[in-house]
XYZ file of N, CA and C in Angstrom:
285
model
N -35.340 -29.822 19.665
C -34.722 -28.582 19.250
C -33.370 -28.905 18.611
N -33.455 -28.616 17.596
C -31.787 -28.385 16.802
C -30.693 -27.570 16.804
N -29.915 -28.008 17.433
C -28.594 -27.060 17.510
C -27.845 -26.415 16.639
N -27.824 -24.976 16.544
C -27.136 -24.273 15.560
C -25.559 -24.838 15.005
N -25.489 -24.518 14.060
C -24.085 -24.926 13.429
C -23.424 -23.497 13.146
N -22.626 -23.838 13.838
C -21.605 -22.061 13.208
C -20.429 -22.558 13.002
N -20.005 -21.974 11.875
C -18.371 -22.068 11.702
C -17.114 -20.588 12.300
N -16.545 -20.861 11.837
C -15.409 -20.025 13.063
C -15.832 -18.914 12.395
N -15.261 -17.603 12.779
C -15.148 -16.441 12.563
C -13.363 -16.347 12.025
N -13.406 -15.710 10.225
C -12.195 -15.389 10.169
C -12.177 -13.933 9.310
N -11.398 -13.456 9.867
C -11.182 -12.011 9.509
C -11.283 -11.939 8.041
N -9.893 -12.440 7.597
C -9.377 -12.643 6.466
C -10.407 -13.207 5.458
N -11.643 -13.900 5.807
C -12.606 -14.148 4.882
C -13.345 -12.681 4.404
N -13.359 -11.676 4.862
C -14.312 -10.563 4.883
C -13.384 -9.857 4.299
N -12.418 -9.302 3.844
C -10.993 -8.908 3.507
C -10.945 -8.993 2.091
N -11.801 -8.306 1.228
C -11.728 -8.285 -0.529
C -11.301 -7.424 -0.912
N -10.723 -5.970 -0.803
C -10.499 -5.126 -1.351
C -9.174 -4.765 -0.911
N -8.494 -3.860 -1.481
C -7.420 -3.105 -1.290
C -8.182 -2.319 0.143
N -8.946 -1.510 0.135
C -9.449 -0.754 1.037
C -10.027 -1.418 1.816
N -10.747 -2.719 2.003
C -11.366 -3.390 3.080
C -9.819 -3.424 4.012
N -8.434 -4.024 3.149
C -7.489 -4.308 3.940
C -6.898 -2.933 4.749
N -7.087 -1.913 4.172
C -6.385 -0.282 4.704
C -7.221 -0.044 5.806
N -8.492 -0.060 5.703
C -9.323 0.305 6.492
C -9.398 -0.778 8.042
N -9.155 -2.158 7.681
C -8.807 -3.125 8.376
C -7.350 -2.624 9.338
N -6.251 -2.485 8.946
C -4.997 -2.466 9.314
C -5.167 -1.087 10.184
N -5.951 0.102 9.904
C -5.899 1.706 10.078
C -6.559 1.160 11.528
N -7.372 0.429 11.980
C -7.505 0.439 13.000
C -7.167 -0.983 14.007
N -6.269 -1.271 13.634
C -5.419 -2.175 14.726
C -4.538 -1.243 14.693
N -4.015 -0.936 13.847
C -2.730 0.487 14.167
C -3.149 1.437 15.320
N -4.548 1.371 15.459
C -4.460 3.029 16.238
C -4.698 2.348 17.748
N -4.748 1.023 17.929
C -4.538 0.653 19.038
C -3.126 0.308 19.554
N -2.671 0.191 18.662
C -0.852 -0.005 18.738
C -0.246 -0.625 19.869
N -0.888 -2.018 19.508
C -0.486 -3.507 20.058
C -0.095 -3.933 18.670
N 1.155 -4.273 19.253
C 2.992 -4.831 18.347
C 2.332 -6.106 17.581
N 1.970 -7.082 18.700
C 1.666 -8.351 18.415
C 0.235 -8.243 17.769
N -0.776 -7.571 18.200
C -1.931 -7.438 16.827
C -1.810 -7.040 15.435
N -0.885 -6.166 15.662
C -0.745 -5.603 14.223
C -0.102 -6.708 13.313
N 0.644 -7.182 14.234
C 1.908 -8.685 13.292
C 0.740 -9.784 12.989
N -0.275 -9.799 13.589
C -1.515 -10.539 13.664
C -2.199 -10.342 12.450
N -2.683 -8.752 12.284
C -3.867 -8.226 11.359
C -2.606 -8.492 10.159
N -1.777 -8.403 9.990
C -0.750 -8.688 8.574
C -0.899 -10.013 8.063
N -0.885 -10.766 9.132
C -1.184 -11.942 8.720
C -2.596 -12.171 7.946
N -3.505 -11.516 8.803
C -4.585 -12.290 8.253
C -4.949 -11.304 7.013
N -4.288 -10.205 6.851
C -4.381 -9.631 5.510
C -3.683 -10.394 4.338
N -2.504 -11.050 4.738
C -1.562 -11.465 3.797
C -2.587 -12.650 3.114
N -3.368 -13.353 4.512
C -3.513 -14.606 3.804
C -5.203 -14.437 3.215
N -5.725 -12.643 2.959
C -6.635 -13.011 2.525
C -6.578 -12.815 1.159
N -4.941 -11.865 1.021
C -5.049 -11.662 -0.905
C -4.234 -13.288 -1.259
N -3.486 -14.332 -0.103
C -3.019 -15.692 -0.569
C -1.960 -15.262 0.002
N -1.470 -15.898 0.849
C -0.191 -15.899 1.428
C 0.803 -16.306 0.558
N 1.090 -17.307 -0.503
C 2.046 -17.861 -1.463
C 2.159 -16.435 -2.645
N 1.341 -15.867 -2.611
C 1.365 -14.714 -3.929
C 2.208 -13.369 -2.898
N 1.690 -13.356 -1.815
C 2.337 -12.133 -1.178
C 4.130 -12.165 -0.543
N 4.019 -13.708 -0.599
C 5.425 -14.386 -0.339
C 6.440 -14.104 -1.399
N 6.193 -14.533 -2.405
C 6.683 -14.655 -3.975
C 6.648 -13.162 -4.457
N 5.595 -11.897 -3.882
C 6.029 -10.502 -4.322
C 7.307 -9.596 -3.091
N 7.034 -10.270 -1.933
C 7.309 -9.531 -1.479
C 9.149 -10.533 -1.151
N 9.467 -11.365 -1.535
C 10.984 -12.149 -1.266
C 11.370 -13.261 -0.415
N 9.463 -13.259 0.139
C 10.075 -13.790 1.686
C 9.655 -15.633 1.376
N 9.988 -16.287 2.172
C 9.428 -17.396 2.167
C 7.804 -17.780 2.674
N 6.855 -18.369 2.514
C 5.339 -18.559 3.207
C 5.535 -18.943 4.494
N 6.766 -19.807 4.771
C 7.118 -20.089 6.217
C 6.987 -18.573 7.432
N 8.368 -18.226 6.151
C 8.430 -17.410 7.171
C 7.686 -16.432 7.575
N 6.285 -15.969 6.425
C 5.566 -14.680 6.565
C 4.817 -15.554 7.604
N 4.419 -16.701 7.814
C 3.565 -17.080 8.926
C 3.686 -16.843 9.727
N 5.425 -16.978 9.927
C 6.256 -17.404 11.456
C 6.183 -15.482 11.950
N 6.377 -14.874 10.828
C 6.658 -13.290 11.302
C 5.056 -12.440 11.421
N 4.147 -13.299 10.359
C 2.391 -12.172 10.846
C 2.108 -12.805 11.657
N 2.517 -13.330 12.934
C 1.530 -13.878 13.888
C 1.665 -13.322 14.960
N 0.846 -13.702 15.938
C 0.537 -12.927 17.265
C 1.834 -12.801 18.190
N 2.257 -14.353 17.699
C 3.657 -14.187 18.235
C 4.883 -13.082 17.728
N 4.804 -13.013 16.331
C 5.923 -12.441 15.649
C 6.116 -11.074 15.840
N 7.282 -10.761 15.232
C 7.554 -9.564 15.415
C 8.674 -9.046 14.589
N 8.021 -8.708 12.855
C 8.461 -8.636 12.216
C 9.315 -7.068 12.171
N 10.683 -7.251 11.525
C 11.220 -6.117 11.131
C 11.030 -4.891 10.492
N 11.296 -3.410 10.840
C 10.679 -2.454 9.666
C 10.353 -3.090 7.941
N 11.852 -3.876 7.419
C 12.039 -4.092 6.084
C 11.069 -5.015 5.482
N 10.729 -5.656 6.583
C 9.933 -6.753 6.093
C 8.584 -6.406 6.664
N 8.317 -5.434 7.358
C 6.708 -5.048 7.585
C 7.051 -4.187 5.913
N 7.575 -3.277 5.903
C 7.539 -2.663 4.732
C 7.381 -3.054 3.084
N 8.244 -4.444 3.335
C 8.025 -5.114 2.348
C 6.651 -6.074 1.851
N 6.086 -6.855 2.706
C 4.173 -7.287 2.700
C 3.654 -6.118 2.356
N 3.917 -5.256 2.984
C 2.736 -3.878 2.347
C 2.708 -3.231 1.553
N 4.105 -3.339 0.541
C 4.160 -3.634 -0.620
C 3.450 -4.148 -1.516
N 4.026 -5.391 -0.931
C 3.523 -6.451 -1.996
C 1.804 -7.042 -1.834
N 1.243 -5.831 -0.519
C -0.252 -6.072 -0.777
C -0.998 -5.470 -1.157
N 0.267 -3.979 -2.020
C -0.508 -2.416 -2.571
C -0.738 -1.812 -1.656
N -0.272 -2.035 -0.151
C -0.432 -1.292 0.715
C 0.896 -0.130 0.646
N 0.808 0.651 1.873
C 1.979 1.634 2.180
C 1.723 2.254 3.712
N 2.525 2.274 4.389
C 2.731 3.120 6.124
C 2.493 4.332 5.735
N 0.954 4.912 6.613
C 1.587 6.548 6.559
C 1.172 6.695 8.025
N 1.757 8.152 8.862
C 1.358 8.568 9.834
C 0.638 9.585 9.933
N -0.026 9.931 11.350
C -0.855 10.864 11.346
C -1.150 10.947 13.145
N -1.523 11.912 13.152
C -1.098 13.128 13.968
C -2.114 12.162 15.486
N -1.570 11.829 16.486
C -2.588 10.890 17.402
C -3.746 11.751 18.041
């Protein structure tokens, strides 16, 4: 018997559209865990290219790593600013 081969599971591979990413982000938001959401940014950032979203949005690639990760915990200006620069935008709505 031959053993299956699987490769990892990554978000950010499935992540092609403007709207795959809205629709992606709309629901880690509505669970509203700090550190997922700094998570799902990441793996949005790095599915339109992390160096292109770096270079629109001011920041360094270091640092968007160091700030979308599970660990991070990026600032209003600079959550505001990636979602920018990924054609995204924050809106709210009523819980």
């Amino acid at each position: 018997m031959r053993k299956a081969k699987f490769s990892a599971f990554d978000v950010a591979d499935h992540i092609k559209t403007p709207d795959d990413a809205a629709h992606y982000l709309d629901a880690v938001l509505a669970d509203g865990d700090a550190n997922e959401i700094a998570e799902a940014l990441g793996m949005v950032a790095r599915s339109q290219g992390m160096a292109a979203i770096a270079e629109e949005s001011g920041l360094s690639r270091e640092t968007l790593y160091r700030t979308l990760s599970d660990a991070g915990n990026p600032r209003l200006a600079t959550l505001l600013g990636v979602l920018r620069a990924m054609g995204l935008r924050l809106s709210v709505a009523a819980a």
